[in-house]
């Protein structure tokens, strides 16, 4: 089972009573977009609608509804002195199992985003639980794929950075010991011919290459650049390494200038002159995530 679906199943299994909190409408500047959701149980939460007072109100309201209380929200008390902000309730859409909050994000609630949010709160029944799990599995499957070639210091740091992001991450190595200690939600592949993983990867995948062997780097990058459906192709290295690769790619590997133009090297840009693995990984992860998000638009 995939990462989010696995966590969601565990959350639902531990919570007999759960409320779904969903952004039904978002106007102007808001913490999250329409459709963003979270789950609330009497003790825990899963996901977020953006944090801040808006989320506190929604959590408090959801827990009151789960408890069968008519006191829908008390989080406003320290801001306005009003323990029941009834003016934020849409009574026309309120039932025992659902209600809607219509909240302006201004100074009154201590959250001055400037927009307005409608939040739907609903009790989760068995059918909704099944739908949420199915949706999580489909969402996980649709996540972009990122292939990290090389499990050295930077490879490990990149795997840890990517493990926090909504990505399907695969670390590819020729050395078994280099794959030890990877994050649990990162897939590892041990193979004597890592370039074959490039051919098998789905369309839109990102490839970041940083093996222990420059010649192997060149073979993998060449395979990636010859595809016309990649989301990102990057290679760790210097200007000299990039120039050496270009000469080999054009003269020996049958590559073209157009294909070479798709290579990012060095990864993470060159504005920050810090070669510590964690710093390189942070910069590269941001760069790769940006490329994948922009490609998906």
Coordinates of C-alpha atoms in Angstrom, one line a residue, residues 78-193:
X78 CA -9.9 34.5 23.5
X79 CA -10.2 36.7 20.4
X80 CA -13.7 38.1 20.6
X81 CA -15.1 37.0 23.9
X82 CA -17.8 35.1 21.9
X83 CA -17.7 31.4 22.9
X84 CA -20.2 30.5 20.1
X85 CA -19.4 32.4 16.8
X86 CA -22.9 31.7 15.4
X87 CA -22.4 34.4 12.8
X88 CA -19.9 32.0 11.0
X89 CA -22.4 29.2 10.8
X90 CA -24.5 28.6 7.6
X91 CA -27.6 27.3 9.3
X92 CA -29.3 26.6 6.0
X93 CA -26.9 23.8 5.4
X94 CA -26.6 22.5 9.0
X95 CA -27.7 19.0 10.0
X96 CA -26.8 16.6 12.8
X97 CA -24.0 15.2 10.7
X98 CA -22.8 18.2 8.7
X99 CA -22.5 21.9 8.8
X100 CA -20.7 24.7 7.0
X101 CA -18.5 27.5 8.4
X102 CA -18.2 30.7 6.4
X103 CA -15.2 32.5 7.8
X104 CA -13.6 35.9 6.7
X105 CA -9.8 35.7 7.3
X106 CA -9.4 39.1 9.0
X107 CA -8.2 40.6 12.3
X108 CA -11.3 39.4 14.1
X109 CA -10.0 35.8 14.2
X110 CA -6.3 36.8 14.3
X111 CA -5.6 35.6 10.8
X112 CA -5.2 38.4 8.3
X113 CA -4.9 36.6 5.0
X114 CA -7.6 38.8 3.6
X115 CA -9.7 36.1 1.9
X116 CA -12.8 34.2 2.8
X117 CA -13.2 30.4 3.3
X118 CA -16.2 28.1 3.5
X119 CA -15.4 25.0 5.4
X120 CA -17.7 21.9 5.2
X121 CA -17.6 19.6 8.2
X122 CA -19.2 16.1 7.9
X123 CA -19.3 13.0 9.9
X124 CA -17.5 10.2 8.1
X125 CA -19.5 7.0 7.5
X126 CA -18.3 3.6 6.2
X127 CA -18.9 4.5 2.6
X128 CA -16.9 7.8 2.9
X129 CA -14.1 5.9 4.6
X130 CA -13.8 3.6 1.6
X131 CA -14.0 6.5 -0.8
X132 CA -11.2 8.4 1.1
X133 CA -8.9 5.3 1.0
X134 CA -9.6 4.8 -2.7
X135 CA -8.9 8.4 -3.4
X136 CA -5.6 8.3 -1.4
X137 CA -4.4 5.2 -3.3
X138 CA -5.2 6.9 -6.6
X139 CA -3.5 10.1 -5.6
X140 CA -0.4 8.2 -4.4
X141 CA -0.2 6.3 -7.7
X142 CA -0.4 9.6 -9.7
X143 CA 2.5 11.2 -7.8
X144 CA 5.5 12.1 -10.0
X145 CA 8.4 9.6 -10.0
X146 CA 11.9 10.7 -9.0
X147 CA 14.8 8.4 -9.7
X148 CA 17.9 9.1 -7.7
X149 CA 21.0 7.3 -9.2
X150 CA 23.6 6.9 -6.4
X151 CA 23.3 6.2 -2.7
X152 CA 26.3 8.1 -1.5
X153 CA 26.2 11.0 1.0
X154 CA 24.2 13.3 -1.3
X155 CA 22.0 10.4 -2.5
X156 CA 21.0 9.6 1.1
X157 CA 20.4 13.3 1.9
X158 CA 18.2 13.6 -1.3
X159 CA 16.2 10.5 -0.4
X160 CA 15.5 12.0 3.1
X161 CA 14.4 15.3 1.6
X162 CA 12.2 13.7 -1.1
X163 CA 10.6 11.3 1.5
X164 CA 8.8 14.3 2.9
X165 CA 7.3 15.3 -0.4
X166 CA 4.4 13.9 -2.4
X167 CA 6.6 11.9 -4.7
X168 CA 7.3 8.3 -5.7
X169 CA 11.0 8.0 -5.0
X170 CA 13.3 5.3 -6.3
X171 CA 17.0 5.1 -5.4
X172 CA 19.1 3.1 -7.8
X173 CA 22.5 1.7 -7.0
X174 CA 25.1 -0.9 -8.2
X175 CA 26.4 -1.3 -4.6
X176 CA 24.2 -3.1 -2.0
X177 CA 25.7 -1.4 1.0
X178 CA 24.9 2.1 -0.4
X179 CA 21.2 1.3 -0.2
X180 CA 21.2 0.6 3.5
X181 CA 19.5 3.1 5.8
X182 CA 17.2 4.6 3.2
X183 CA 13.8 6.1 4.4
X184 CA 11.0 3.5 4.7
X185 CA 8.9 5.1 2.0
X186 CA 11.7 5.2 -0.6
X187 CA 12.0 2.3 -3.0
X188 CA 15.5 0.9 -3.6
X189 CA 16.7 -0.9 -6.7
X190 CA 20.0 -2.8 -6.9
X191 CA 21.1 -3.4 -10.5
X192 CA 24.4 -3.8 -12.4
X193 CA 22.9 -1.7 -15.2

